[in-house]
PDB file of C-alpha atoms in Angstrom:
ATOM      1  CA  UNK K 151     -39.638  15.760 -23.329  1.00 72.00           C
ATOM      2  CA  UNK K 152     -43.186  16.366 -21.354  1.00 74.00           C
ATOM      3  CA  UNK K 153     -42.940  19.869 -20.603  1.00 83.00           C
ATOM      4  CA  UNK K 154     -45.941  21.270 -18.306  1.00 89.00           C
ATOM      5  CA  UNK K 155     -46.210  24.958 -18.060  1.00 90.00           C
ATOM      6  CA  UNK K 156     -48.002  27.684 -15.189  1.00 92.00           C
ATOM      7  CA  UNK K 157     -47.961  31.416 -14.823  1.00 83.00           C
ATOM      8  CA  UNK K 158     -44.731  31.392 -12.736  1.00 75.00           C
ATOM      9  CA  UNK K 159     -45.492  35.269 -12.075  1.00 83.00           C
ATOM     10  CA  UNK K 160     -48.342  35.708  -8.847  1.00 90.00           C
ATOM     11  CA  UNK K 161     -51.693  36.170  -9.851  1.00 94.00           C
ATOM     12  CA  UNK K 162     -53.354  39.008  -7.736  1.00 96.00           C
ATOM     13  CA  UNK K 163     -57.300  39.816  -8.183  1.00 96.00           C
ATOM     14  CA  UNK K 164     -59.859  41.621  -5.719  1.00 97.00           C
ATOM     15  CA  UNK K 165     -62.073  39.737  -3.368  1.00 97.00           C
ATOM     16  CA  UNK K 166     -65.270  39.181  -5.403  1.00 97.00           C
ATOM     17  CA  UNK K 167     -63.607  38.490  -8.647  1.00 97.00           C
ATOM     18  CA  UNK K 168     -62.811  35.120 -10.440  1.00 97.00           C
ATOM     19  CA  UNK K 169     -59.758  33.687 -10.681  1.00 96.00           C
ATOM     20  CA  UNK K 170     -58.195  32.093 -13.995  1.00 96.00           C
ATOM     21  CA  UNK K 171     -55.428  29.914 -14.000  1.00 97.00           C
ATOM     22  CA  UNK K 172     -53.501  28.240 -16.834  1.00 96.00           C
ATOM     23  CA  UNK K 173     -52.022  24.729 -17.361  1.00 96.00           C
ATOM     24  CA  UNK K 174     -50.758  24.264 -21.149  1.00 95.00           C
ATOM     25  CA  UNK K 175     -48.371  21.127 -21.901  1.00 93.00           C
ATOM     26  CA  UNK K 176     -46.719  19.934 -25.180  1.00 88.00           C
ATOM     27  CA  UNK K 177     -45.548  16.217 -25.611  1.00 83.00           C
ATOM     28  CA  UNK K 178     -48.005  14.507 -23.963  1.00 82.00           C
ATOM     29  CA  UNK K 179     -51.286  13.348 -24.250  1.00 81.00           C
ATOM     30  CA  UNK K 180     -52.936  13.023 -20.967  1.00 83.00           C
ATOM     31  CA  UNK K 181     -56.082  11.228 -19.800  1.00 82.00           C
ATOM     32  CA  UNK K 182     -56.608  12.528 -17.014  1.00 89.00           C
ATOM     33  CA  UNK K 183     -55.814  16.217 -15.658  1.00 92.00           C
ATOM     34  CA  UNK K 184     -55.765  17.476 -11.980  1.00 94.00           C
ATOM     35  CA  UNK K 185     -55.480  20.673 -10.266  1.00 97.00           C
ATOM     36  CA  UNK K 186     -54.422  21.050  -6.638  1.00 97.00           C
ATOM     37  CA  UNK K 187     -53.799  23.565  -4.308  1.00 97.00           C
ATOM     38  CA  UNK K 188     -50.682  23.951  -1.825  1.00 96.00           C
ATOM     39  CA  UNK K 189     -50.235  26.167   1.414  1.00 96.00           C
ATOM     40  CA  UNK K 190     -46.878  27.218   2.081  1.00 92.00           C
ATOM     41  CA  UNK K 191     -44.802  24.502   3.664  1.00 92.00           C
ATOM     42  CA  UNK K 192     -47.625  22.303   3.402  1.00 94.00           C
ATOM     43  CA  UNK K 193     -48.305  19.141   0.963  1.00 95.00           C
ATOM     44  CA  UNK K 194     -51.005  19.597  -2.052  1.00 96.00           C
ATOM     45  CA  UNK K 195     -54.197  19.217  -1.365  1.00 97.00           C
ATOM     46  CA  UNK K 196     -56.500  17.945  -4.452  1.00 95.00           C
ATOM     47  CA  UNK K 197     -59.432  19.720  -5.867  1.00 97.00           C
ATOM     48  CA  UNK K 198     -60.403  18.285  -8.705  1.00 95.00           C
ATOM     49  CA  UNK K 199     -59.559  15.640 -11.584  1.00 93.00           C
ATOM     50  CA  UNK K 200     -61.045  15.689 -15.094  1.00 93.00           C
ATOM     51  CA  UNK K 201     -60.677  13.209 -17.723  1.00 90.00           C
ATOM     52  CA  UNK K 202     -59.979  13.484 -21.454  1.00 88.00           C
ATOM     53  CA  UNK K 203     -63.006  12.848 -23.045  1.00 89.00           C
ATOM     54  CA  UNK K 204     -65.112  16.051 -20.373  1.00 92.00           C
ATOM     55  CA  UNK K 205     -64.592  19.347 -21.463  1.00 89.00           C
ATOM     56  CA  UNK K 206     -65.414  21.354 -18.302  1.00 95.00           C
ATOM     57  CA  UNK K 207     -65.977  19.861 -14.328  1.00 95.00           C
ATOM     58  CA  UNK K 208     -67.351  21.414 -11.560  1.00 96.00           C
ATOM     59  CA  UNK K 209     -67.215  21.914  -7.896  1.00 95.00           C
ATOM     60  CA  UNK K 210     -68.912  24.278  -5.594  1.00 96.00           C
ATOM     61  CA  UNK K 211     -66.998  27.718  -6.534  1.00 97.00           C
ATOM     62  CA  UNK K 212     -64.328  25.898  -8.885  1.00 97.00           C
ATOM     63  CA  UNK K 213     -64.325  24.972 -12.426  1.00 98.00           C
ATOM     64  CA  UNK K 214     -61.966  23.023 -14.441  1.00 97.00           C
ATOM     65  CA  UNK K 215     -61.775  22.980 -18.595  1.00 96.00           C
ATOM     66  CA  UNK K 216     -59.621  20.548 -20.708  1.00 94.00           C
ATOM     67  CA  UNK K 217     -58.990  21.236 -24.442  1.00 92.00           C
ATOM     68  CA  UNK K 218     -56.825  17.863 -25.538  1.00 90.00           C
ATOM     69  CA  UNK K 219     -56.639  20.166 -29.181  1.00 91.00           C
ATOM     70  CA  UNK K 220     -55.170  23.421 -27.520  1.00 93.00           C
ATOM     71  CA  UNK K 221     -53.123  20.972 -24.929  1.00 92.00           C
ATOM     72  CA  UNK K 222     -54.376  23.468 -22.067  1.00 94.00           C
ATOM     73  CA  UNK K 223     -56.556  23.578 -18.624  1.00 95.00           C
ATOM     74  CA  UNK K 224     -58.040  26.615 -17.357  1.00 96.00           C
ATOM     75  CA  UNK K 225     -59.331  26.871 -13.692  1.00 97.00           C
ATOM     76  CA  UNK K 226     -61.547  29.146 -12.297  1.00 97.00           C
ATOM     77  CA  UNK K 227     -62.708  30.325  -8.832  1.00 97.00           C
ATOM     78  CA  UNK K 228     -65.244  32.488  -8.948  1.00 97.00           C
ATOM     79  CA  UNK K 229     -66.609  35.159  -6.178  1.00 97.00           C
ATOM     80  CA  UNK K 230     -63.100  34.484  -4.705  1.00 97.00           C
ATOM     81  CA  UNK K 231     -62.007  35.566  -1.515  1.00 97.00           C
ATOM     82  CA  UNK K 232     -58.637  36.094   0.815  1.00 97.00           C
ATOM     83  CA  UNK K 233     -59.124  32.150   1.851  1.00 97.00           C
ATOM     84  CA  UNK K 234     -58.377  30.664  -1.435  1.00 98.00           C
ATOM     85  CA  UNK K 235     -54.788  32.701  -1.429  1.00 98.00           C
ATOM     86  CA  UNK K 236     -52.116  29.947  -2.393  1.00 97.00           C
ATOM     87  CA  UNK K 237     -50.289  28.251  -5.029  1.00 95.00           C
ATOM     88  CA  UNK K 238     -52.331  26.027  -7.448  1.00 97.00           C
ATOM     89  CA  UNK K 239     -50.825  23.153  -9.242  1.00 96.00           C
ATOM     90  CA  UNK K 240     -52.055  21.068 -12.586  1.00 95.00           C
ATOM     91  CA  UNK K 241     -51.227  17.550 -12.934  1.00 94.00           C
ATOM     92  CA  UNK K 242     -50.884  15.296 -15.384  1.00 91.00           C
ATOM     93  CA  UNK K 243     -51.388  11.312 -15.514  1.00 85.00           C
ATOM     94  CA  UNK K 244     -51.741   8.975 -18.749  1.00 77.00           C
ATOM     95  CA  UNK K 245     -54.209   5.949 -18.505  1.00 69.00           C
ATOM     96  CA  UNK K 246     -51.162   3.386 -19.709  1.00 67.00           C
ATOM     97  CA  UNK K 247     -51.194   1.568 -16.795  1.00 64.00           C
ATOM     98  CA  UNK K 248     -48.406   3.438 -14.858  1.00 67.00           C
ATOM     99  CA  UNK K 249     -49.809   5.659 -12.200  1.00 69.00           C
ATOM    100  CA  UNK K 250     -47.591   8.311 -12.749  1.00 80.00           C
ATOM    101  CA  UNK K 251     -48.647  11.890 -11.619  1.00 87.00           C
ATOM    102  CA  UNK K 252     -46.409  14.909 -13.719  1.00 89.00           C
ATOM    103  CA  UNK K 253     -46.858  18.237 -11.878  1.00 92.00           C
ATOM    104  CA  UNK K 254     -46.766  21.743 -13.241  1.00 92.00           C
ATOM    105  CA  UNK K 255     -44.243  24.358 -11.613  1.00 91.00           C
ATOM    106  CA  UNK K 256     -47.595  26.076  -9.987  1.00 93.00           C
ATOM    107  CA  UNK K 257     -49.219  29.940  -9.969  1.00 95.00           C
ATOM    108  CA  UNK K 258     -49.253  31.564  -6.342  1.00 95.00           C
ATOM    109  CA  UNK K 259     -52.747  33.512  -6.207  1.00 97.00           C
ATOM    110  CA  UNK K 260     -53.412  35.957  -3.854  1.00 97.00           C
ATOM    111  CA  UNK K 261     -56.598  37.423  -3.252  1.00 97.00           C
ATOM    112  CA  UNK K 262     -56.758  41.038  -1.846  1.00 96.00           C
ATOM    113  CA  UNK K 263     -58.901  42.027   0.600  1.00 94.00           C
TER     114      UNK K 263
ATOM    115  CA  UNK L 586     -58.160   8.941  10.835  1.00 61.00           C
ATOM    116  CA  UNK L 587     -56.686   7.324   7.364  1.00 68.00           C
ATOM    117  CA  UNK L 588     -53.782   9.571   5.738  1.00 93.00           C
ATOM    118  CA  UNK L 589     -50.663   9.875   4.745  1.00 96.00           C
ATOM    119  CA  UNK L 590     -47.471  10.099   7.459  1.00 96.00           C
ATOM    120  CA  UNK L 591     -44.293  12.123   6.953  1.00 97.00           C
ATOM    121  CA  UNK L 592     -41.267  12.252   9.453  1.00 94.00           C
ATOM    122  CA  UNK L 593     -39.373  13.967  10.430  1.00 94.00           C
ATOM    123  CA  UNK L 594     -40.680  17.595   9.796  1.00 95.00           C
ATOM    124  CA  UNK L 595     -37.059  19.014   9.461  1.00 95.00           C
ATOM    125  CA  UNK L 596     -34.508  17.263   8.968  1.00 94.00           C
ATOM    126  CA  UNK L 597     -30.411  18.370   9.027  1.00 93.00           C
ATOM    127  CA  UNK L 598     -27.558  16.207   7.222  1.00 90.00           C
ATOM    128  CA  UNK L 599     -23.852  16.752   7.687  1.00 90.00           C
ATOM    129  CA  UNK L 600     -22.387  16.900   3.794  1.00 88.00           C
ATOM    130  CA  UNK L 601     -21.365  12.913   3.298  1.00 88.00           C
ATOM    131  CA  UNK L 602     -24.166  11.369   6.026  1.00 91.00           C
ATOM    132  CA  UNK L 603     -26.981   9.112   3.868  1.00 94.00           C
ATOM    133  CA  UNK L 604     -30.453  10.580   5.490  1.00 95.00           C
ATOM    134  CA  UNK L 605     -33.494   8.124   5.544  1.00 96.00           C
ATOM    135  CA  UNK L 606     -37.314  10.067   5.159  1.00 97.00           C
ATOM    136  CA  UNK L 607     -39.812   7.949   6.748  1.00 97.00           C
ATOM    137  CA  UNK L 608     -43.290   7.552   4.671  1.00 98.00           C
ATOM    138  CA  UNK L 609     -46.412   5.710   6.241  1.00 97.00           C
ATOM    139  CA  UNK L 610     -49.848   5.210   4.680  1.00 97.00           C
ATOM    140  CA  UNK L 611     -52.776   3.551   6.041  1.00 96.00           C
ATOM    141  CA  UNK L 612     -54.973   4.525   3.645  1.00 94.00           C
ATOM    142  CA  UNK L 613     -54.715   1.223   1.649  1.00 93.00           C
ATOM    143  CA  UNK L 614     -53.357   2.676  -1.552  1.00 92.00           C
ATOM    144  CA  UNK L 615     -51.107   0.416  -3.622  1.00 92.00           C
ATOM    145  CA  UNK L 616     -49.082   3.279  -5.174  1.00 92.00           C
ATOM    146  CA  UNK L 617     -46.846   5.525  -3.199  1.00 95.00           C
ATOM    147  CA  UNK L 618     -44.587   8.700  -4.511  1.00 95.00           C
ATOM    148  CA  UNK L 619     -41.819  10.479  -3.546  1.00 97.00           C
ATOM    149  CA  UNK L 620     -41.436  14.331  -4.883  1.00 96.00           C
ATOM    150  CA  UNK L 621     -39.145  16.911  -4.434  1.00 97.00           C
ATOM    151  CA  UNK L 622     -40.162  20.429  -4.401  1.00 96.00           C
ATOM    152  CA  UNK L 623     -37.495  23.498  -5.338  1.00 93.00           C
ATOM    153  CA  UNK L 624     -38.031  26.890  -4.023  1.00 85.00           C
ATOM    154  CA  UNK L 625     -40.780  28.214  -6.933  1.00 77.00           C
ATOM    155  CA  UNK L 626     -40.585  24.778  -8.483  1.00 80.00           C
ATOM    156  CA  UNK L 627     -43.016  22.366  -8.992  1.00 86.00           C
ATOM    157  CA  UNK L 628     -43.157  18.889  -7.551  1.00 93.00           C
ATOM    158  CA  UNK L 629     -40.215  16.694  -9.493  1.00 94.00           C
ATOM    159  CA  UNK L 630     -40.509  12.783  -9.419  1.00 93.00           C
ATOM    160  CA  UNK L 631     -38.022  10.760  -7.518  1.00 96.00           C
ATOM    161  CA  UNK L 632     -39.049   7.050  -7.289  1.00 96.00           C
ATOM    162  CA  UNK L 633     -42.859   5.662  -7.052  1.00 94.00           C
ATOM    163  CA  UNK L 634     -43.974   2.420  -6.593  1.00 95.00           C
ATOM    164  CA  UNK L 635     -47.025   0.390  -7.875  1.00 91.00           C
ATOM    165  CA  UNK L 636     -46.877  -2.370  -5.996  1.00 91.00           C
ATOM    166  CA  UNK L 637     -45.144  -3.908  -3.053  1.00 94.00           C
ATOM    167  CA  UNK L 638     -41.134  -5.222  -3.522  1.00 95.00           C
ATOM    168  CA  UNK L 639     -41.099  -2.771  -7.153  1.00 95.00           C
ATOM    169  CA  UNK L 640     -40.708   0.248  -7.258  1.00 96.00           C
ATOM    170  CA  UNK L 641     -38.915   2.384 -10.743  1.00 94.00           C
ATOM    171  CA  UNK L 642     -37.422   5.701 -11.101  1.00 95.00           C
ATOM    172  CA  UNK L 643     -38.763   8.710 -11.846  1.00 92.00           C
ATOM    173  CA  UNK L 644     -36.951  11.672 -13.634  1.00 90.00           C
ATOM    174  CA  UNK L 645     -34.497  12.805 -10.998  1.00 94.00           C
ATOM    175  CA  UNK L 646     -33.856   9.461  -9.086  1.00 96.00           C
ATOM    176  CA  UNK L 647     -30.228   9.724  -9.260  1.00 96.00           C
ATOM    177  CA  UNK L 648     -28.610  10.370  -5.593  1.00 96.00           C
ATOM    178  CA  UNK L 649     -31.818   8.762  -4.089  1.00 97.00           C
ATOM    179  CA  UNK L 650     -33.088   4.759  -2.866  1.00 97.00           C
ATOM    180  CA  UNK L 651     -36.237   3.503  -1.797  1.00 98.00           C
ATOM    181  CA  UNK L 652     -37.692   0.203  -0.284  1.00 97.00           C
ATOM    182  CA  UNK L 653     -41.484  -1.594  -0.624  1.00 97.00           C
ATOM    183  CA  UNK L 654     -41.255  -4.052   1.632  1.00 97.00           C
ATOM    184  CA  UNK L 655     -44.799  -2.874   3.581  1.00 97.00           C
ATOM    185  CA  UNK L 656     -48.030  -1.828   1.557  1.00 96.00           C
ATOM    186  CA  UNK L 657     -48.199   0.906   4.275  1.00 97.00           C
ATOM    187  CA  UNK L 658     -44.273   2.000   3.893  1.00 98.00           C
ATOM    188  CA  UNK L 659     -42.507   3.600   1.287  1.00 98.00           C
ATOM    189  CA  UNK L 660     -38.677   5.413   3.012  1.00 98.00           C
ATOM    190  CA  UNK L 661     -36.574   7.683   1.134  1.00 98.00           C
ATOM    191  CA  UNK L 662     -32.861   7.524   1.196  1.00 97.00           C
ATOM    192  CA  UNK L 663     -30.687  10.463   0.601  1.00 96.00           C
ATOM    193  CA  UNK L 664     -27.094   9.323   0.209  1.00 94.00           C
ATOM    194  CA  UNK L 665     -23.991  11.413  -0.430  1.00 89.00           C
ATOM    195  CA  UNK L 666     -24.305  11.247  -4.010  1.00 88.00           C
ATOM    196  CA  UNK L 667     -26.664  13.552  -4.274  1.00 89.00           C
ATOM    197  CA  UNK L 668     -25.518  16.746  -4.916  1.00 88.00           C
ATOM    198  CA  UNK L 669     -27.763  18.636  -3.931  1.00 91.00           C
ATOM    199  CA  UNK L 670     -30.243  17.412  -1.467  1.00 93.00           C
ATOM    200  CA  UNK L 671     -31.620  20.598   0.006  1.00 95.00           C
ATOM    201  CA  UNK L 672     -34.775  20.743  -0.641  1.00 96.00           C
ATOM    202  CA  UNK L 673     -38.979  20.001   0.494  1.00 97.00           C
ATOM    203  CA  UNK L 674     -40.014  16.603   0.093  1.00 98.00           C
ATOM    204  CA  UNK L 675     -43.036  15.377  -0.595  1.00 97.00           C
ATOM    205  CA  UNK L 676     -44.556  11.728  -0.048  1.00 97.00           C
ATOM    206  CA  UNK L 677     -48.035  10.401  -1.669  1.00 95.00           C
ATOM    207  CA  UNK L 678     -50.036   7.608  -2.352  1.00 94.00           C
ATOM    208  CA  UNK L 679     -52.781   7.213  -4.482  1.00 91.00           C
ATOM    209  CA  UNK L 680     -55.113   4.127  -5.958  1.00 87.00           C
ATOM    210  CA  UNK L 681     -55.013   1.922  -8.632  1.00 78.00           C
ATOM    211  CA  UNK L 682     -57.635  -0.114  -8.991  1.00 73.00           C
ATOM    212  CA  UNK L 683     -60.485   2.516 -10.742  1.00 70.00           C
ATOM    213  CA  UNK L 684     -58.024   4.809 -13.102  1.00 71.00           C
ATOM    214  CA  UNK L 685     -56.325   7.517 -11.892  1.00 73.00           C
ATOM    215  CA  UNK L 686     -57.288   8.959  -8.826  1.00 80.00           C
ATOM    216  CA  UNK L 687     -56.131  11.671  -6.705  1.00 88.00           C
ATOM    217  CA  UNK L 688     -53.369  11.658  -5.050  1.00 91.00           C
ATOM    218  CA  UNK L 689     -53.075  12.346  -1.094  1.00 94.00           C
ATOM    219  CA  UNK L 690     -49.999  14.045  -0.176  1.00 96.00           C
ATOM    220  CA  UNK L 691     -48.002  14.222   3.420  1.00 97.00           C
ATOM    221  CA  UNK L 692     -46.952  17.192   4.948  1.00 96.00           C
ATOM    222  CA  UNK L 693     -43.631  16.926   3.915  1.00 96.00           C
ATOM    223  CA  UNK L 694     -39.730  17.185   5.199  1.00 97.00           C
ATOM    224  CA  UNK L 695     -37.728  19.596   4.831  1.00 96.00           C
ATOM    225  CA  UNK L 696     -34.300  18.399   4.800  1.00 96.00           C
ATOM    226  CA  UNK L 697     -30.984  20.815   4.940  1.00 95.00           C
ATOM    227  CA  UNK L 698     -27.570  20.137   4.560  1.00 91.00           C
ATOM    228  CA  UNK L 699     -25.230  21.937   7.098  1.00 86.00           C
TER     229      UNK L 699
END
């Protein structure tokens, strides 16, 4: 079955630093992957998509790589700071016609002061 | 403003009392989503819908029903034969006319059984 897997342990860094999160998957081949971030007892807010066929997206302090041959995302924020504390989630979607989001479990990151 | 409308908030069900989540987009998105979120979990798939009057099941629709009758609407049902409704739940909608597009989320219910 599609299995999508995060760093299910927090992710703590100093203020200043970058930030490197990890989305692998096995037994699916996406089109499309997306990463978004969620407050506590909030909905997920999106931050960015990137297709199959780009290997690396950015956006303002965030950026997004996709290796279809290692089945894995990596996002960065770099020069991070205390505001961009919260749980970040990778998402899946084929392009078969069926708009169909799969989410990863999430990695909380907290940024320390 | 265009978005994406949850109610209620929080929500409590007696054990054997079907609870109905209400869902409203005006955004103009053809696909809506329900999710449910588990404490440390990720966001699991309940029903979505592509279109209005169809809908299909997603991986854990079992317990659950939904209705399209309204582009803008998309309610979740909770009945008593789901075992274990506890839980956050999550409401989107989303595009379909350019590819796969992000997905707008509502804030969410959280729904306890007492």
């Amino acid at each position: 079955s599609q299995k999508i897997e995060q760093n299910s342990e927090a992710l703590n860094i100093q203020e200043g630093k970058t930030a490197t999160l990890t989305c692998n998957y096995t037994n699916y081949s996406p089109a499309y992957l997306q990463w978004y971030r969620q407050d506590p007892g909030r909905g997920p807010v999106f931050l960015l998509l990137i297709r199959e066929n780009e290997k690396e997206k950015r956006k303002e302090r965030l950026k997004v790589t996709f290796d279809t041959t290692l089945k894995q995302s990596l996002f960065h924020i770099t020069a991070s700071q205390p505001a961009d504390s919260a749980t970040y989630l990778c998402a899946l979607a084929s392009n078969s016609g069926t708009y169909k989001y799969i989410f990863g479990t999430g990695t909380r990151l907290k940024v320390l002061a | 403003d265009g978005g994406i409308t949850q109610s209620p908030k929080y929500l409590f069900r007696k054990e054997g009392q079907n609870v109905t989540l209400s869902c409203e987009q005006n955004l103009n998105h053809d696909a809506m989503y329900w999710y449910r979120q588990d404490p440390g979990q990720g966001l699991r798939l309940i029903y979505y819908s592509q279109i209005v009057n169809d809908f299909q099941k997603g991986d854990i629709a079992e317990g659950y029903s939904v209705s399209r009758e309204k582009k803008e609407s998309f309610p979740l049902t909770v009945t008593s034969a789901q075992k274990n409704p506890t839980a956050f739940y999550l409401c989107a909608s989303s595009t379909v006319d350019s590819g796969v597009t992000e997905a707008f989320f509502g804030q969410g219910t959280r729904l306890t059984v007492v």
